[in-house]
């Protein structure tokens, strides 16, 4: 059994694209500013293990492998509890950087089975995680200034 998910989020971050890219590329410090990212362990120069937990009592164990580390498009391949990719696209706009987040993933096992009845709840959980990302990214970049 498998279930697929597509997620999108977009906001303006009040900082230059280079500052946003530097923060997004610095996976090891995600737990410092993104509350739902509980732990990150560097596995290699372009690979990290990431533990995420939003509102629901379930921790995702992910491995992220860099695909593109050059702005304006930053992308990782995702494996582990999710299989797919995550992409950040950064564009300068008045007031800072338009920050577009895209994710295409598939889940199997218990999460796929839960998707049969709880898809809206799982999507809400992801939305809450992205709210934490947006708020944390803004606060992190304001603190750096």
Coordinates of N, CA and C in Angstrom, one line a residue, residues 11-139:
X11 N 5.6 32.2 0.8 CA 5.6 33.4 1.6 C 6.8 34.3 1.2
X12 N 6.7 35.5 1.7 CA 7.8 36.5 1.5 C 8.6 36.5 2.9
X13 N 9.9 36.2 2.7 CA 10.8 36.2 3.9 C 11.5 37.6 3.8
X14 N 11.5 38.4 4.9 CA 12.1 39.7 4.9 C 13.7 39.6 5.0
X15 N 14.3 39.1 4.0 CA 15.8 39.0 3.9 C 16.1 38.7 2.5
X16 N 17.4 39.0 2.2 CA 17.9 38.8 0.8 C 17.9 37.3 0.5
X17 N 17.8 36.9 -0.8 CA 17.8 35.5 -1.2 C 19.1 34.8 -0.7
X18 N 20.2 35.4 -0.7 CA 21.4 34.8 -0.3 C 21.3 34.4 1.2
X19 N 20.7 35.2 2.0 CA 20.6 34.9 3.4 C 19.6 33.8 3.6
X20 N 18.5 33.8 2.9 CA 17.5 32.7 3.0 C 18.2 31.4 2.5
X21 N 18.9 31.4 1.4 CA 19.5 30.2 0.9 C 20.6 29.7 1.9
X22 N 21.3 30.5 2.5 CA 22.3 30.1 3.5 C 21.7 29.4 4.7
X23 N 20.6 29.9 5.1 CA 19.8 29.3 6.3 C 19.2 28.0 5.9
X24 N 18.6 27.9 4.7 CA 17.9 26.7 4.3 C 18.9 25.6 4.0
X25 N 20.1 26.0 3.5 CA 21.1 25.0 3.2 C 21.8 24.4 4.5
X26 N 21.7 25.1 5.6 CA 22.4 24.8 6.8 C 21.5 23.8 7.6
X27 N 21.4 22.6 7.1 CA 20.5 21.6 7.8 C 20.8 21.3 9.2
X28 N 22.0 21.3 9.6 CA 22.4 21.0 10.9 C 21.8 22.0 12.0
X29 N 21.5 23.2 11.6 CA 20.9 24.1 12.5 C 19.4 24.3 12.4
X30 N 18.7 23.5 11.6 CA 17.3 23.5 11.5 C 16.6 23.5 12.9
X31 N 17.0 22.6 13.8 CA 16.4 22.5 15.1 C 16.5 23.8 15.9
X32 N 17.4 24.7 15.6 CA 17.6 26.0 16.3 C 16.4 26.9 15.9
X33 N 15.8 26.8 14.7 CA 14.8 27.8 14.3 C 13.5 27.1 13.8
X34 N 13.5 25.8 13.5 CA 12.3 25.2 13.0 C 11.8 24.2 14.1
X35 N 10.9 24.6 14.9 CA 10.5 23.8 16.1 C 10.1 22.3 15.8
X36 N 9.6 22.0 14.6 CA 9.2 20.7 14.3 C 10.3 19.8 13.8
X37 N 11.5 20.3 13.6 CA 12.6 19.5 13.2 C 13.3 19.3 14.6
X38 N 13.2 18.0 15.0 CA 13.7 17.7 16.4 C 15.2 17.4 16.4
X39 N 15.7 16.8 15.4 CA 17.2 16.5 15.4 C 17.7 16.4 14.0
X40 N 19.0 16.7 13.8 CA 19.6 16.5 12.5 C 21.0 15.9 12.7
X41 N 21.4 14.9 12.0 CA 22.7 14.4 12.1 C 23.3 14.4 10.7
X42 N 24.5 14.9 10.5 CA 25.2 15.0 9.3 C 25.7 13.6 9.0
X43 N 25.4 13.0 7.8 CA 25.9 11.7 7.4 C 27.0 11.8 6.4
X44 N 27.1 12.9 5.8 CA 28.1 13.1 4.8 C 28.0 14.6 4.3
X45 N 28.9 15.0 3.3 CA 28.9 16.4 2.9 C 27.5 16.8 2.3
X46 N 26.8 15.9 1.7 CA 25.5 16.3 1.1 C 24.3 15.5 1.6
X47 N 24.5 14.8 2.8 CA 23.5 13.9 3.3 C 23.3 14.2 4.8
X48 N 22.0 14.2 5.2 CA 21.7 14.3 6.6 C 20.5 13.5 7.0
X49 N 20.5 13.0 8.2 CA 19.3 12.3 8.8 C 18.6 13.4 9.6
X50 N 17.3 13.4 9.4 CA 16.4 14.5 10.0 C 15.2 13.8 10.7
X51 N 15.0 14.1 11.9 CA 13.8 13.7 12.7 C 12.8 14.8 12.8
X52 N 11.6 14.6 12.3 CA 10.6 15.7 12.3 C 9.3 15.2 13.0
X53 N 8.7 16.1 13.8 CA 7.5 15.8 14.5 C 6.7 17.1 14.6
X54 N 5.5 17.1 14.0 CA 4.6 18.2 14.1 C 3.7 18.1 15.3
X55 N 2.4 18.2 15.1 CA 1.4 18.2 16.2 C 1.1 16.7 16.5
X56 N 0.9 15.9 15.5 CA 0.5 14.5 15.8 C 1.7 13.7 16.4
X57 N 1.4 12.8 17.2 CA 2.4 12.1 18.0 C 3.1 11.0 17.1
X58 N 3.8 11.5 16.1 CA 4.5 10.6 15.2 C 5.7 11.3 14.6
X59 N 6.9 10.7 14.8 CA 8.1 11.3 14.4 C 8.5 10.6 13.1
X60 N 8.8 11.5 12.1 CA 9.3 11.0 10.8 C 10.8 10.9 10.8
X61 N 11.3 9.8 10.3 CA 12.8 9.6 10.3 C 13.2 9.7 8.8
X62 N 13.9 10.7 8.4 CA 14.1 11.0 7.0 C 15.6 11.1 6.7
X63 N 16.0 10.7 5.5 CA 17.4 11.0 5.1 C 17.3 11.9 3.9
X64 N 18.0 13.0 3.9 CA 17.9 14.0 2.9 C 19.3 14.0 2.1
X65 N 19.2 13.9 0.8 CA 20.4 13.9 0.0 C 20.3 15.1 -1.0
X66 N 21.3 16.0 -0.9 CA 21.3 17.2 -1.8 C 21.3 16.9 -3.2
X67 N 20.4 17.5 -4.0 CA 20.3 17.4 -5.4 C 20.8 18.7 -6.0
X68 N 20.4 19.8 -5.5 CA 20.8 21.2 -6.0 C 21.0 22.1 -4.8
X69 N 22.2 22.6 -4.7 CA 22.6 23.5 -3.6 C 22.8 24.9 -4.1
X70 N 22.4 25.2 -5.3 CA 22.6 26.5 -6.0 C 21.3 27.3 -6.1
X71 N 21.2 28.4 -5.4 CA 20.1 29.2 -5.5 C 19.9 29.7 -7.0
X72 N 18.8 29.9 -7.5 CA 17.5 30.0 -6.7 C 16.8 28.7 -6.4
X73 N 17.3 27.6 -6.9 CA 16.6 26.3 -6.6 C 17.4 25.4 -5.7
X74 N 16.9 25.1 -4.6 CA 17.5 24.2 -3.6 C 16.7 23.0 -3.5
X75 N 17.3 21.8 -3.7 CA 16.5 20.6 -3.7 C 17.2 19.5 -3.0
X76 N 16.4 18.6 -2.4 CA 16.9 17.4 -1.8 C 16.0 16.2 -2.1
X77 N 16.6 15.0 -2.3 CA 15.9 13.8 -2.4 C 15.6 13.3 -1.0
X78 N 14.4 12.8 -0.7 CA 14.0 12.3 0.6 C 13.8 10.8 0.6
X79 N 14.3 10.2 1.6 CA 14.1 8.7 1.7 C 13.9 8.5 3.2
X80 N 13.5 7.3 3.5 CA 13.1 6.9 4.9 C 11.6 6.7 5.0
X81 N 11.0 7.4 6.0 CA 9.6 7.3 6.2 C 8.8 7.9 5.0
X82 N 9.4 8.8 4.3 CA 8.8 9.4 3.1 C 9.8 9.1 2.0
X83 N 9.3 9.0 0.7 CA 10.2 8.9 -0.4 C 9.8 9.9 -1.5
X84 N 10.7 10.7 -1.9 CA 10.4 11.8 -2.9 C 11.4 12.9 -2.9
X85 N 10.9 14.1 -2.9 CA 11.8 15.3 -3.0 C 11.1 16.5 -2.3
X86 N 12.0 17.4 -2.0 CA 11.6 18.7 -1.4 C 12.4 19.8 -2.2
X87 N 11.8 20.8 -2.6 CA 12.4 21.9 -3.4 C 12.0 23.3 -2.8
X88 N 13.0 24.1 -2.6 CA 12.9 25.5 -2.3 C 13.2 26.3 -3.5
X89 N 12.4 27.3 -3.9 CA 12.7 28.2 -5.0 C 12.7 29.6 -4.4
X90 N 13.8 30.3 -4.6 CA 13.9 31.7 -4.0 C 14.0 32.7 -5.1
X91 N 13.2 33.8 -4.9 CA 13.2 34.9 -5.9 C 13.2 36.2 -5.1
X92 N 14.0 37.2 -5.5 CA 14.0 38.5 -4.9 C 12.7 39.2 -5.3
X93 N 12.1 39.8 -4.3 CA 10.9 40.6 -4.4 C 11.0 41.8 -3.5
X94 N 10.1 42.8 -3.7 CA 10.1 43.9 -2.8 C 9.8 43.4 -1.4
X95 N 10.6 43.8 -0.5 CA 10.4 43.3 0.9 C 11.2 42.1 1.3
X96 N 12.0 41.5 0.3 CA 12.8 40.4 0.7 C 12.8 39.3 -0.4
X97 N 12.5 38.1 0.0 CA 12.6 36.9 -0.9 C 11.3 36.1 -0.9
X98 N 10.8 35.9 -2.1 CA 9.6 35.0 -2.2 C 10.2 33.6 -2.0
X99 N 9.7 32.9 -1.0 CA 10.1 31.6 -0.6 C 9.1 30.6 -1.0
X100 N 9.3 29.8 -2.0 CA 8.3 28.8 -2.4 C 8.9 27.4 -2.0
X101 N 8.0 26.7 -1.3 CA 8.3 25.3 -0.9 C 7.4 24.4 -1.6
X102 N 8.0 23.3 -2.1 CA 7.3 22.2 -2.8 C 7.8 20.9 -2.3
X103 N 6.9 20.0 -2.1 CA 7.2 18.6 -1.7 C 6.3 17.6 -2.4
X104 N 7.0 16.6 -3.0 CA 6.3 15.5 -3.6 C 6.8 14.2 -2.9
X105 N 6.0 13.5 -2.2 CA 6.4 12.3 -1.4 C 5.4 11.2 -1.5
X106 N 5.8 10.0 -1.2 CA 5.0 8.9 -1.1 C 5.3 8.2 0.3
X107 N 4.3 7.6 0.9 CA 4.4 6.9 2.1 C 3.9 5.5 1.9
X108 N 4.5 4.6 2.7 CA 4.0 3.2 2.7 C 3.8 2.8 4.1
X109 N 3.3 1.5 4.3 CA 3.2 1.0 5.6 C 2.0 1.7 6.4
X110 N 2.3 1.9 7.7 CA 1.2 2.4 8.6 C 0.8 3.8 8.2
X111 N 1.7 4.6 7.7 CA 1.3 6.0 7.3 C 0.4 5.9 6.1
X112 N 0.7 5.0 5.2 CA -0.2 4.9 4.0 C -1.5 4.4 4.4
X113 N -1.6 3.4 5.3 CA -2.9 2.9 5.8 C -3.6 4.0 6.5
X114 N -3.0 4.8 7.3 CA -3.6 5.9 8.0 C -4.2 6.9 7.0
X115 N -3.5 7.1 5.8 CA -3.9 8.0 4.8 C -5.3 7.7 4.3
X116 N -5.8 6.5 4.4 CA -7.1 6.1 3.9 C -8.2 6.8 4.6
X117 N -8.0 7.0 5.9 CA -9.0 7.7 6.7 C -8.6 9.1 7.3
X118 N -7.3 9.3 7.4 CA -6.8 10.5 8.1 C -6.1 11.4 7.2
X119 N -6.2 11.3 5.8 CA -5.5 12.3 4.9 C -5.7 13.7 5.3
X120 N -6.9 14.2 5.6 CA -7.1 15.6 6.0 C -6.3 16.0 7.2
X121 N -6.3 15.1 8.2 CA -5.5 15.3 9.4 C -4.0 15.3 9.2
X122 N -3.5 14.4 8.3 CA -2.1 14.4 8.0 C -1.7 15.7 7.2
X123 N -2.6 16.2 6.3 CA -2.3 17.4 5.6 C -2.3 18.6 6.5
X124 N -3.2 18.6 7.5 CA -3.2 19.7 8.5 C -1.9 19.7 9.3
X125 N -1.5 18.5 9.7 CA -0.3 18.3 10.5 C 0.9 18.9 9.7
X126 N 1.0 18.6 8.4 CA 2.0 19.2 7.6 C 1.9 20.7 7.5
X127 N 0.7 21.2 7.3 CA 0.5 22.7 7.3 C 1.0 23.3 8.6
X128 N 0.8 22.7 9.7 CA 1.3 23.2 11.0 C 2.8 23.2 11.0
X129 N 3.4 22.2 10.4 CA 4.9 22.1 10.3 C 5.4 23.3 9.5
X130 N 4.7 23.6 8.4 CA 5.2 24.6 7.5 C 5.0 26.0 8.1
X131 N 3.9 26.2 9.0 CA 3.8 27.4 9.7 C 5.0 27.6 10.6
X132 N 5.4 26.5 11.3 CA 6.6 26.6 12.1 C 7.8 27.0 11.3
X133 N 7.9 26.5 10.1 CA 9.1 26.8 9.3 C 9.1 28.3 8.9
X134 N 7.9 28.8 8.4 CA 7.8 30.2 8.0 C 8.2 31.1 9.2
X135 N 7.5 30.9 10.3 CA 7.7 31.7 11.5 C 9.2 31.6 12.0
X136 N 9.7 30.4 12.0 CA 11.1 30.2 12.5 C 12.1 30.8 11.6
X137 N 11.9 30.7 10.3 CA 12.8 31.2 9.3 C 12.9 32.7 9.4
X138 N 11.7 33.3 9.5 CA 11.7 34.8 9.6 C 12.4 35.3 10.9
X139 N 12.1 34.6 12.0 CA 12.7 35.0 13.3 C 14.2 34.8 13.2

